[in-house]
PDB file of C-alpha atoms and ligand atoms in Angstrom:
ATOM      1  CA  MET H   1       0.345  21.989  -5.320  1.00 86.00           C
ATOM      2  CA  ALA H   2       1.506  18.622  -3.883  1.00 93.00           C
ATOM      3  CA  ASN H   3       4.872  20.107  -2.804  1.00 92.00           C
ATOM      4  CA  GLU H   4       3.153  22.474  -0.391  1.00 93.00           C
ATOM      5  CA  PHE H   5       1.560  19.635   1.487  1.00 96.00           C
ATOM      6  CA  TRP H   6       4.348  17.001   1.357  1.00 97.00           C
ATOM      7  CA  GLY H   7       7.371  19.264   1.985  1.00 95.00           C
ATOM      8  CA  GLU H   8      10.585  17.261   2.280  1.00 94.00           C
ATOM      9  CA  ARG H   9       8.978  14.032   1.082  1.00 97.00           C
ATOM     10  CA  TRP H  10       8.113  15.706  -2.272  1.00 97.00           C
ATOM     11  CA  ASP H  11      11.482  17.531  -2.499  1.00 96.00           C
ATOM     12  CA  ASN H  12      13.522  14.415  -1.890  1.00 95.00           C
ATOM     13  CA  SER H  13      11.433  12.071  -3.980  1.00 94.00           C
ATOM     14  CA  THR H  14      13.121  10.582  -7.032  1.00 92.00           C
ATOM     15  CA  SER H  15      10.217   8.280  -7.971  1.00 95.00           C
ATOM     16  CA  ASP H  16       7.593   9.132 -10.581  1.00 95.00           C
ATOM     17  CA  ILE H  17       5.052   6.837  -8.869  1.00 96.00           C
ATOM     18  CA  ALA H  18       5.618   8.325  -5.458  1.00 97.00           C
ATOM     19  CA  ARG H  19       5.079  11.749  -6.893  1.00 96.00           C
ATOM     20  CA  LYS H  20       1.932  10.611  -8.617  1.00 96.00           C
ATOM     21  CA  TYR H  21       0.677   9.166  -5.339  1.00 97.00           C
ATOM     22  CA  MET H  22       1.442  12.432  -3.482  1.00 98.00           C
ATOM     23  CA  GLU H  23      -0.494  14.389  -6.280  1.00 97.00           C
ATOM     24  CA  VAL H  24      -3.546  12.130  -6.161  1.00 97.00           C
ATOM     25  CA  ALA H  25      -3.550  12.346  -2.244  1.00 97.00           C
ATOM     26  CA  SER H  26      -3.290  16.105  -2.493  1.00 97.00           C
ATOM     27  CA  ARG H  27      -6.014  16.363  -5.050  1.00 96.00           C
ATOM     28  CA  LYS H  28      -8.488  14.189  -3.115  1.00 97.00           C
ATOM     29  CA  LYS H  29      -7.263  15.209   0.333  1.00 98.00           C
ATOM     30  CA  THR H  30      -6.836  11.689   1.681  1.00 98.00           C
ATOM     31  CA  LEU H  31      -3.966   9.361   2.560  1.00 98.00           C
ATOM     32  CA  VAL H  32      -6.186   6.279   2.579  1.00 98.00           C
ATOM     33  CA  CYS H  33      -5.344   3.067   0.670  1.00 98.00           C
ATOM     34  CA  LEU H  34      -8.350   0.840   0.973  1.00 98.00           C
ATOM     35  CA  ALA H  35      -7.461  -2.872   1.631  1.00 98.00           C
ATOM     36  CA  ALA H  36     -10.307  -4.153  -0.582  1.00 97.00           C
ATOM     37  CA  ASP H  37     -10.479  -7.516   0.999  1.00 97.00           C
ATOM     38  CA  ARG H  38     -13.858  -8.542  -0.378  1.00 96.00           C
ATOM     39  CA  ARG H  39     -14.193 -12.070  -1.867  1.00 97.00           C
ATOM     40  CA  THR H  40     -16.553 -11.346  -4.754  1.00 98.00           C
ATOM     41  CA  MET H  41     -16.333  -9.115  -7.790  1.00 98.00           C
ATOM     42  CA  SER H  42     -19.664  -7.629  -7.040  1.00 98.00           C
ATOM     43  CA  GLY H  43     -18.409  -6.736  -3.530  1.00 97.00           C
ATOM     44  CA  LEU H  44     -15.408  -5.057  -5.021  1.00 98.00           C
ATOM     45  CA  PHE H  45     -17.427  -3.067  -7.445  1.00 97.00           C
ATOM     46  CA  GLU H  46     -19.792  -1.986  -4.769  1.00 96.00           C
ATOM     47  CA  LEU H  47     -16.926  -0.846  -2.637  1.00 96.00           C
ATOM     48  CA  ILE H  48     -15.100   1.208  -5.268  1.00 96.00           C
ATOM     49  CA  ASP H  49     -18.375   2.903  -6.258  1.00 96.00           C
ATOM     50  CA  SER H  50     -19.101   3.903  -2.707  1.00 97.00           C
ATOM     51  CA  VAL H  51     -15.762   4.964  -1.383  1.00 98.00           C
ATOM     52  CA  GLY H  52     -13.586   5.664  -4.438  1.00 97.00           C
ATOM     53  CA  PRO H  53     -13.722   9.417  -4.011  1.00 97.00           C
ATOM     54  CA  TYR H  54     -12.125   9.205  -0.513  1.00 98.00           C
ATOM     55  CA  LEU H  55      -9.159   6.999  -1.485  1.00 98.00           C
ATOM     56  CA  ALA H  56      -5.683   7.634  -2.850  1.00 97.00           C
ATOM     57  CA  ALA H  57      -4.907   4.058  -3.655  1.00 98.00           C
ATOM     58  CA  LEU H  58      -6.545   0.650  -3.804  1.00 98.00           C
ATOM     59  CA  LYS H  59      -4.856  -2.448  -2.333  1.00 98.00           C
ATOM     60  CA  THR H  60      -5.943  -5.865  -3.708  1.00 98.00           C
ATOM     61  CA  HIS H  61      -5.435  -9.517  -2.933  1.00 98.00           C
ATOM     62  CA  VAL H  62      -6.284 -10.846  -6.382  1.00 98.00           C
ATOM     63  CA  ASP H  63      -6.051 -14.496  -5.340  1.00 97.00           C
ATOM     64  CA  LEU H  64      -8.766 -14.335  -2.693  1.00 97.00           C
ATOM     65  CA  ILE H  65     -11.692 -13.586  -5.044  1.00 98.00           C
ATOM     66  CA  ASP H  66     -14.014 -16.558  -5.534  1.00 98.00           C
ATOM     67  CA  ASP H  67     -15.535 -15.481  -8.868  1.00 98.00           C
ATOM     68  CA  TRP H  68     -12.467 -13.776 -10.492  1.00 98.00           C
ATOM     69  CA  THR H  69     -12.332 -13.669 -14.325  1.00 98.00           C
ATOM     70  CA  PRO H  70      -9.850 -11.728 -16.493  1.00 98.00           C
ATOM     71  CA  GLU H  71     -12.746  -9.735 -17.987  1.00 98.00           C
ATOM     72  CA  SER H  72     -14.233  -8.655 -14.662  1.00 98.00           C
ATOM     73  CA  TRP H  73     -10.770  -7.779 -13.313  1.00 98.00           C
ATOM     74  CA  SER H  74      -9.997  -5.574 -16.264  1.00 98.00           C
ATOM     75  CA  GLU H  75     -13.257  -3.807 -15.845  1.00 98.00           C
ATOM     76  CA  PHE H  76     -12.422  -3.307 -12.109  1.00 98.00           C
ATOM     77  CA  CYS H  77      -9.033  -1.976 -12.900  1.00 98.00           C
ATOM     78  CA  LYS H  78     -10.565   0.508 -15.391  1.00 97.00           C
ATOM     79  CA  LYS H  79     -12.927   1.712 -12.669  1.00 96.00           C
ATOM     80  CA  ALA H  80      -9.976   2.192 -10.391  1.00 96.00           C
ATOM     81  CA  HIS H  81      -8.138   4.341 -12.983  1.00 95.00           C
ATOM     82  CA  ASP H  82     -11.346   6.327 -13.647  1.00 95.00           C
ATOM     83  CA  ALA H  83     -11.539   6.941  -9.871  1.00 93.00           C
ATOM     84  CA  ASP H  84      -7.933   8.269  -9.980  1.00 91.00           C
ATOM     85  CA  LEU H  85      -6.523   5.422  -7.859  1.00 95.00           C
ATOM     86  CA  LEU H  86      -3.143   3.687  -7.898  1.00 96.00           C
ATOM     87  CA  ILE H  87      -3.544  -0.097  -7.881  1.00 97.00           C
ATOM     88  CA  PHE H  88      -1.457  -1.978  -5.354  1.00 97.00           C
ATOM     89  CA  GLU H  89      -1.466  -5.810  -5.410  1.00 98.00           C
ATOM     90  CA  ASP H  90      -0.397  -7.004  -2.003  1.00 98.00           C
ATOM     91  CA  ARG H  91       1.094 -10.269  -3.231  1.00 98.00           C
ATOM     92  CA  LYS H  92       4.010 -10.363  -0.717  1.00 98.00           C
ATOM     93  CA  PHE H  93       6.388 -11.907  -3.185  1.00 98.00           C
ATOM     94  CA  ALA H  94       9.326 -13.725  -1.471  1.00 98.00           C
ATOM     95  CA  ASP H  95      10.954 -16.038  -3.904  1.00 98.00           C
ATOM     96  CA  ILE H  96      14.241 -15.709  -5.846  1.00 98.00           C
ATOM     97  CA  GLY H  97      14.385 -12.937  -8.521  1.00 98.00           C
ATOM     98  CA  LYS H  98      13.654 -15.102 -11.547  1.00 98.00           C
ATOM     99  CA  ILE H  99      10.657 -16.846 -10.063  1.00 98.00           C
ATOM    100  CA  SER H 100       9.192 -13.523  -8.778  1.00 98.00           C
ATOM    101  CA  ARG H 101       9.599 -12.121 -12.292  1.00 98.00           C
ATOM    102  CA  ASP H 102       7.656 -15.185 -13.591  1.00 98.00           C
ATOM    103  CA  GLN H 103       4.973 -14.803 -10.866  1.00 98.00           C
ATOM    104  CA  MET H 104       4.335 -11.282 -12.103  1.00 98.00           C
ATOM    105  CA  ALA H 105       2.897 -13.106 -15.189  1.00 98.00           C
ATOM    106  CA  GLY H 106       0.759 -16.299 -14.900  1.00 98.00           C
ATOM    107  CA  VAL H 107      -2.963 -16.397 -14.722  1.00 97.00           C
ATOM    108  CA  TYR H 108      -3.407 -13.104 -12.908  1.00 98.00           C
ATOM    109  CA  ASP H 109      -0.745 -11.245 -14.850  1.00 98.00           C
ATOM    110  CA  ILE H 110      -0.080  -8.823 -12.037  1.00 98.00           C
ATOM    111  CA  ARG H 111       2.550  -6.936 -14.063  1.00 98.00           C
ATOM    112  CA  SER H 112      -0.084  -5.743 -16.548  1.00 98.00           C
ATOM    113  CA  TRP H 113      -2.312  -3.880 -14.101  1.00 98.00           C
ATOM    114  CA  SER H 114      -0.404  -3.252 -10.806  1.00 98.00           C
ATOM    115  CA  ASP H 115       1.352  -0.017 -10.060  1.00 98.00           C
ATOM    116  CA  LEU H 116       2.710  -1.276  -6.790  1.00 98.00           C
ATOM    117  CA  VAL H 117       3.410  -4.671  -5.211  1.00 98.00           C
ATOM    118  CA  THR H 118       4.664  -5.778  -1.855  1.00 98.00           C
ATOM    119  CA  ALA H 119       7.653  -8.060  -1.317  1.00 98.00           C
ATOM    120  CA  HIS H 120       9.514  -9.649   1.576  1.00 98.00           C
ATOM    121  CA  LEU H 121      13.328  -9.279   1.277  1.00 98.00           C
ATOM    122  CA  ILE H 122      13.957 -12.649   2.900  1.00 97.00           C
ATOM    123  CA  SER H 123      15.439 -14.100  -0.284  1.00 97.00           C
ATOM    124  CA  GLY H 124      17.818 -11.174  -0.926  1.00 96.00           C
ATOM    125  CA  PRO H 125      17.603  -7.933  -2.958  1.00 96.00           C
ATOM    126  CA  ASP H 126      17.432  -9.622  -6.360  1.00 98.00           C
ATOM    127  CA  ILE H 127      13.706 -10.028  -5.796  1.00 98.00           C
ATOM    128  CA  VAL H 128      13.345  -6.260  -6.456  1.00 98.00           C
ATOM    129  CA  ASP H 129      15.131  -6.615  -9.849  1.00 98.00           C
ATOM    130  CA  GLY H 130      13.029  -9.643 -10.646  1.00 98.00           C
ATOM    131  CA  LEU H 131       9.786  -7.754 -10.006  1.00 98.00           C
ATOM    132  CA  GLN H 132      11.023  -4.735 -11.935  1.00 98.00           C
ATOM    133  CA  ALA H 133      11.938  -7.018 -14.863  1.00 98.00           C
ATOM    134  CA  GLY H 134       8.319  -8.362 -14.695  1.00 98.00           C
ATOM    135  CA  TRP H 135       6.908  -4.843 -15.323  1.00 98.00           C
ATOM    136  CA  ARG H 136       9.493  -4.199 -18.008  1.00 98.00           C
ATOM    137  CA  ASP H 137       8.457  -7.421 -19.800  1.00 98.00           C
ATOM    138  CA  VAL H 138       5.129  -5.730 -20.611  1.00 98.00           C
ATOM    139  CA  GLY H 139       6.548  -2.219 -21.173  1.00 98.00           C
ATOM    140  CA  ARG H 140       5.343  -0.871 -17.843  1.00 98.00           C
ATOM    141  CA  SER H 141       6.893   0.317 -14.606  1.00 96.00           C
ATOM    142  CA  GLY H 142       5.960   0.002 -10.948  1.00 97.00           C
ATOM    143  CA  GLY H 143       7.176   0.297  -7.420  1.00 98.00           C
ATOM    144  CA  VAL H 144       7.973  -2.319  -4.790  1.00 98.00           C
ATOM    145  CA  LEU H 145       6.985  -1.878  -1.169  1.00 98.00           C
ATOM    146  CA  LEU H 146       9.343  -3.892   1.038  1.00 98.00           C
ATOM    147  CA  LEU H 147       7.959  -5.342   4.306  1.00 98.00           C
ATOM    148  CA  ALA H 148      10.123  -3.757   6.943  1.00 98.00           C
ATOM    149  CA  GLN H 149       7.696  -4.400   9.823  1.00 98.00           C
ATOM    150  CA  MET H 150       4.340  -6.115  10.127  1.00 98.00           C
ATOM    151  CA  SER H 151       1.271  -5.398  12.155  1.00 96.00           C
ATOM    152  CA  SER H 152       0.469  -8.981  13.237  1.00 96.00           C
ATOM    153  CA  ARG H 153       1.439 -10.091  16.721  1.00 96.00           C
ATOM    154  CA  GLY H 154       4.421 -12.461  17.119  1.00 96.00           C
ATOM    155  CA  ASN H 155       5.750 -11.669  13.641  1.00 97.00           C
ATOM    156  CA  LEU H 156       9.486 -12.487  13.007  1.00 97.00           C
ATOM    157  CA  LEU H 157      10.533  -9.149  11.474  1.00 98.00           C
ATOM    158  CA  ASN H 158      12.693  -8.123  14.455  1.00 97.00           C
ATOM    159  CA  PRO H 159      14.581  -4.817  14.640  1.00 97.00           C
ATOM    160  CA  ASP H 160      17.771  -6.299  13.102  1.00 98.00           C
ATOM    161  CA  TYR H 161      15.782  -7.619  10.197  1.00 98.00           C
ATOM    162  CA  THR H 162      14.067  -4.218   9.761  1.00 98.00           C
ATOM    163  CA  ASP H 163      17.472  -2.546   9.691  1.00 98.00           C
ATOM    164  CA  GLU H 164      18.707  -4.870   6.951  1.00 98.00           C
ATOM    165  CA  VAL H 165      15.612  -4.363   4.821  1.00 98.00           C
ATOM    166  CA  VAL H 166      15.915  -0.613   5.123  1.00 98.00           C
ATOM    167  CA  SER H 167      19.716  -0.466   4.417  1.00 98.00           C
ATOM    168  CA  LYS H 168      19.241  -2.663   1.307  1.00 97.00           C
ATOM    169  CA  GLY H 169      16.136  -0.902   0.075  1.00 97.00           C
ATOM    170  CA  ARG H 170      16.583   2.777   0.873  1.00 96.00           C
ATOM    171  CA  ASN H 171      18.895   3.525  -2.115  1.00 93.00           C
ATOM    172  CA  HIS H 172      17.403   1.026  -4.612  1.00 96.00           C
ATOM    173  CA  PRO H 173      15.507   2.962  -7.351  1.00 95.00           C
ATOM    174  CA  GLY H 174      13.067   0.040  -7.800  1.00 97.00           C
ATOM    175  CA  VAL H 175      11.900   0.345  -4.172  1.00 98.00           C
ATOM    176  CA  PHE H 176       9.027   2.683  -3.762  1.00 98.00           C
ATOM    177  CA  GLY H 177       9.120   2.433  -0.048  1.00 98.00           C
ATOM    178  CA  PHE H 178       8.409   0.252   3.008  1.00 98.00           C
ATOM    179  CA  ILE H 179       5.475  -1.289   4.873  1.00 98.00           C
ATOM    180  CA  GLY H 180       5.699  -0.219   8.554  1.00 98.00           C
ATOM    181  CA  ASN H 181       3.577  -1.201  11.461  1.00 97.00           C
ATOM    182  CA  GLY H 182       0.773   1.194  11.837  1.00 96.00           C
ATOM    183  CA  SER H 183      -0.286  -0.237  15.199  1.00 95.00           C
ATOM    184  CA  ARG H 184       2.897   0.970  16.979  1.00 96.00           C
ATOM    185  CA  PRO H 185       3.689   4.740  16.505  1.00 97.00           C
ATOM    186  CA  ASP H 186       6.952   4.459  18.456  1.00 97.00           C
ATOM    187  CA  GLU H 187       8.249   1.604  16.259  1.00 96.00           C
ATOM    188  CA  LEU H 188       7.140   3.551  13.209  1.00 97.00           C
ATOM    189  CA  ALA H 189       8.919   6.715  14.316  1.00 98.00           C
ATOM    190  CA  GLU H 190      12.095   4.660  14.569  1.00 98.00           C
ATOM    191  CA  LEU H 191      11.539   3.197  11.197  1.00 98.00           C
ATOM    192  CA  ARG H 192      11.194   6.718   9.729  1.00 98.00           C
ATOM    193  CA  SER H 193      14.383   7.904  11.248  1.00 98.00           C
ATOM    194  CA  LYS H 194      16.193   4.928   9.596  1.00 98.00           C
ATOM    195  CA  VAL H 195      14.439   5.313   6.229  1.00 98.00           C
ATOM    196  CA  GLY H 196      15.144   9.046   5.985  1.00 97.00           C
ATOM    197  CA  ASN H 197      13.006  11.482   4.053  1.00 96.00           C
ATOM    198  CA  GLU H 198      12.973  10.132   0.624  1.00 96.00           C
ATOM    199  CA  LYS H 199      11.087   6.807   0.484  1.00 98.00           C
ATOM    200  CA  MET H 200       7.470   6.167   1.330  1.00 98.00           C
ATOM    201  CA  ILE H 201       6.228   4.408   4.409  1.00 98.00           C
ATOM    202  CA  TRP H 202       2.768   2.918   4.077  1.00 98.00           C
ATOM    203  CA  THR H 203       1.088   1.428   7.186  1.00 98.00           C
ATOM    204  CA  PRO H 204      -1.511  -1.335   7.728  1.00 98.00           C
ATOM    205  CA  GLY H 205      -2.863  -2.098  11.193  1.00 97.00           C
ATOM    206  CA  VAL H 206      -4.735   1.195  11.389  1.00 96.00           C
ATOM    207  CA  ASN H 207      -8.310   1.663  12.699  1.00 94.00           C
ATOM    208  CA  LEU H 208     -10.262   4.376  14.387  1.00 92.00           C
ATOM    209  CA  THR H 209     -10.973   1.833  17.038  1.00 91.00           C
ATOM    210  CA  VAL H 210      -7.513   0.867  18.353  1.00 85.00           C
ATOM    211  CA  GLY H 211      -6.721  -2.441  19.988  1.00 91.00           C
ATOM    212  CA  ASP H 212      -6.673  -6.048  18.832  1.00 91.00           C
ATOM    213  CA  GLY H 213      -8.313  -7.250  15.653  1.00 90.00           C
ATOM    214  CA  GLU H 214      -9.084 -10.706  14.408  1.00 92.00           C
ATOM    215  CA  MET H 215      -6.500 -13.456  14.440  1.00 94.00           C
ATOM    216  CA  GLY H 216      -3.567 -11.547  15.854  1.00 92.00           C
ATOM    217  CA  GLN H 217      -4.069  -8.270  13.917  1.00 93.00           C
ATOM    218  CA  ARG H 218      -3.310  -5.156  16.013  1.00 94.00           C
ATOM    219  CA  TYR H 219      -4.584  -1.614  15.398  1.00 94.00           C
ATOM    220  CA  GLY H 220      -3.358   1.901  16.000  1.00 95.00           C
ATOM    221  CA  ASP H 221      -4.833   5.327  15.364  1.00 97.00           C
ATOM    222  CA  PRO H 222      -4.491   6.928  11.951  1.00 98.00           C
ATOM    223  CA  ARG H 223      -3.367  10.303  13.181  1.00 98.00           C
ATOM    224  CA  ASP H 224      -0.659   8.789  15.339  1.00 98.00           C
ATOM    225  CA  ALA H 225       0.616   6.750  12.376  1.00 98.00           C
ATOM    226  CA  VAL H 226       0.894   9.751  10.101  1.00 98.00           C
ATOM    227  CA  LEU H 227       2.547  11.920  12.752  1.00 98.00           C
ATOM    228  CA  ALA H 228       4.998   9.140  13.351  1.00 98.00           C
ATOM    229  CA  GLY H 229       6.005   9.249   9.642  1.00 98.00           C
ATOM    230  CA  SER H 230       3.542   7.098   7.657  1.00 98.00           C
ATOM    231  CA  ASP H 231       2.622   8.460   4.245  1.00 98.00           C
ATOM    232  CA  CYS H 232      -0.393   6.361   3.666  1.00 98.00           C
ATOM    233  CA  ILE H 233      -2.729   4.444   6.016  1.00 98.00           C
ATOM    234  CA  ILE H 234      -3.827   1.109   4.709  1.00 98.00           C
ATOM    235  CA  VAL H 235      -7.397   0.519   5.995  1.00 98.00           C
ATOM    236  CA  GLY H 236      -9.376  -2.613   5.452  1.00 97.00           C
ATOM    237  CA  SER H 237     -12.166  -3.689   7.865  1.00 96.00           C
ATOM    238  CA  GLY H 238     -12.410  -0.136   9.275  1.00 97.00           C
ATOM    239  CA  ILE H 239     -14.057   0.637   5.975  1.00 97.00           C
ATOM    240  CA  HIS H 240     -15.305  -2.411   4.215  1.00 96.00           C
ATOM    241  CA  ARG H 241     -16.805  -4.010   7.274  1.00 95.00           C
ATOM    242  CA  SER H 242     -18.303  -0.826   8.593  1.00 95.00           C
ATOM    243  CA  GLU H 243     -22.102  -0.319   8.514  1.00 95.00           C
ATOM    244  CA  ASN H 244     -21.673   2.775   6.437  1.00 96.00           C
ATOM    245  CA  PRO H 245     -18.421   2.413   4.384  1.00 97.00           C
ATOM    246  CA  GLU H 246     -18.823   5.776   2.804  1.00 98.00           C
ATOM    247  CA  ASP H 247     -18.975   7.689   6.085  1.00 97.00           C
ATOM    248  CA  SER H 248     -16.098   5.628   7.491  1.00 97.00           C
ATOM    249  CA  ALA H 249     -13.976   6.326   4.392  1.00 98.00           C
ATOM    250  CA  LYS H 250     -14.663  10.011   4.770  1.00 98.00           C
ATOM    251  CA  ALA H 251     -13.586   9.824   8.432  1.00 98.00           C
ATOM    252  CA  TYR H 252     -10.375   8.080   7.618  1.00 98.00           C
ATOM    253  CA  ALA H 253      -9.634  10.470   4.781  1.00 98.00           C
ATOM    254  CA  ALA H 254     -10.178  13.491   7.093  1.00 98.00           C
ATOM    255  CA  ALA H 255      -8.072  12.061   9.928  1.00 98.00           C
ATOM    256  CA  SER H 256      -5.147  11.091   7.627  1.00 98.00           C
ATOM    257  CA  TRP H 257      -5.165  14.387   5.668  1.00 98.00           C
ATOM    258  CA  ASN H 258      -5.393  16.560   8.759  1.00 98.00           C
ATOM    259  CA  ALA H 259      -2.497  14.717  10.311  1.00 98.00           C
ATOM    260  CA  LEU H 260      -0.416  15.304   7.189  1.00 98.00           C
ATOM    261  CA  LEU H 261      -1.158  19.049   7.481  1.00 97.00           C
ATOM    262  CA  GLU H 262      -0.245  18.896  11.190  1.00 97.00           C
ATOM    263  CA  ARG H 263       2.934  17.071  10.336  1.00 96.00           C
TER     264      ARG H 263
HETATM  265  O1  S5P E   1       1.861  -6.210   8.383  1.00 92.70           O
HETATM  266  C1  S5P E   1       0.966  -6.162   7.588  1.00 92.70           C
HETATM  267  C2  S5P E   1       1.079  -6.010   6.228  1.00 92.70           C
HETATM  268  C3  S5P E   1      -0.044  -5.918   5.467  1.00 92.70           C
HETATM  269  S1  S5P E   1       0.177  -5.478   3.736  1.00 92.70           S
HETATM  270  N1  S5P E   1      -0.362  -6.265   8.110  1.00 92.70           N
HETATM  271  C4  S5P E   1      -1.429  -6.222   7.306  1.00 92.70           C
HETATM  272  O2  S5P E   1      -2.601  -6.307   7.795  1.00 92.70           O
HETATM  273  N2  S5P E   1      -1.360  -6.032   5.939  1.00 92.70           N
HETATM  274  C5  S5P E   1      -2.538  -5.994   5.020  1.00 92.70           C
HETATM  275  O3  S5P E   1      -3.305  -4.892   5.411  1.00 92.70           O
HETATM  276  C6  S5P E   1      -3.416  -7.243   5.167  1.00 92.70           C
HETATM  277  O4  S5P E   1      -3.033  -8.146   4.164  1.00 92.70           O
HETATM  278  C7  S5P E   1      -4.780  -6.675   4.910  1.00 92.70           C
HETATM  279  O5  S5P E   1      -5.106  -6.656   3.532  1.00 92.70           O
HETATM  280  C8  S5P E   1      -4.735  -5.184   5.395  1.00 92.70           C
HETATM  281  C9  S5P E   1      -5.277  -4.989   6.786  1.00 92.70           C
HETATM  282  O6  S5P E   1      -6.660  -5.134   6.765  1.00 92.70           O
HETATM  283  P1  S5P E   1      -7.557  -4.685   8.107  1.00 92.70           P
HETATM  284  O7  S5P E   1      -8.895  -5.274   7.774  1.00 92.70           O
HETATM  285  O8  S5P E   1      -6.919  -5.380   9.275  1.00 92.70           O
HETATM  286  O9  S5P E   1      -7.457  -3.242   8.163  1.00 92.70           O
END
């Protein structure tokens, strides 16, 4: 079924996790990854209960939760699996390969529950091997999303840097795809042309109300992002800060899914 909707992305994909994502998205008719940026476990449970059916993935920042415990986190991850969601820890790793591997362990033990993580390529491509080794250490596998662009104003990821990230990442089997800037469809279309048709591009900086967000965040429209080549819209405040998160999640799911069909 997923191949009908995803076309060349499905046909060219060599990644089990990417295909799993495309299958989940096709089953649930949504390209939404929720940026679950709530600071309490109860806030996270409430969110997943109300909007889980409208999401294809769940993005976490495990280190911003005030009352985190290993027990509550494993219950949360179980809930995410029950809701048919990939778990994506947005850790933005950036250190050398060996330290990144060790940072997959530690108190949060990200390697044991994450399917995807983000990384900057500033320290060189060995970071991808380090993160993959982290998953292997616990008999699991996962995918790395490299930050090729960012949504925040004044960021230092200029076009030359983006090109380097893409050229080093596009043929690496450990790289699931790239983070692109959802607030600028023209930049995103350019990124897609460089990435080609195989790898995923996931995009934050997306909101049905376009314009500037808090502290330098910028927003673009979900449909524009998908038409420009995004495979997943990462939405935070548009859902978790809305008066009715369920209605908002439904609206983002419909906008993103219809745009994929249009594409
Ligand atoms: O360039 C980026 C990369 C990321 S992963 N810009 C971002 O905003 N993000 C993340 O996306 C950020 O860490 C946050 O969790 C989410 C955007 O949240 P929103 O509330 O602005 O939609």
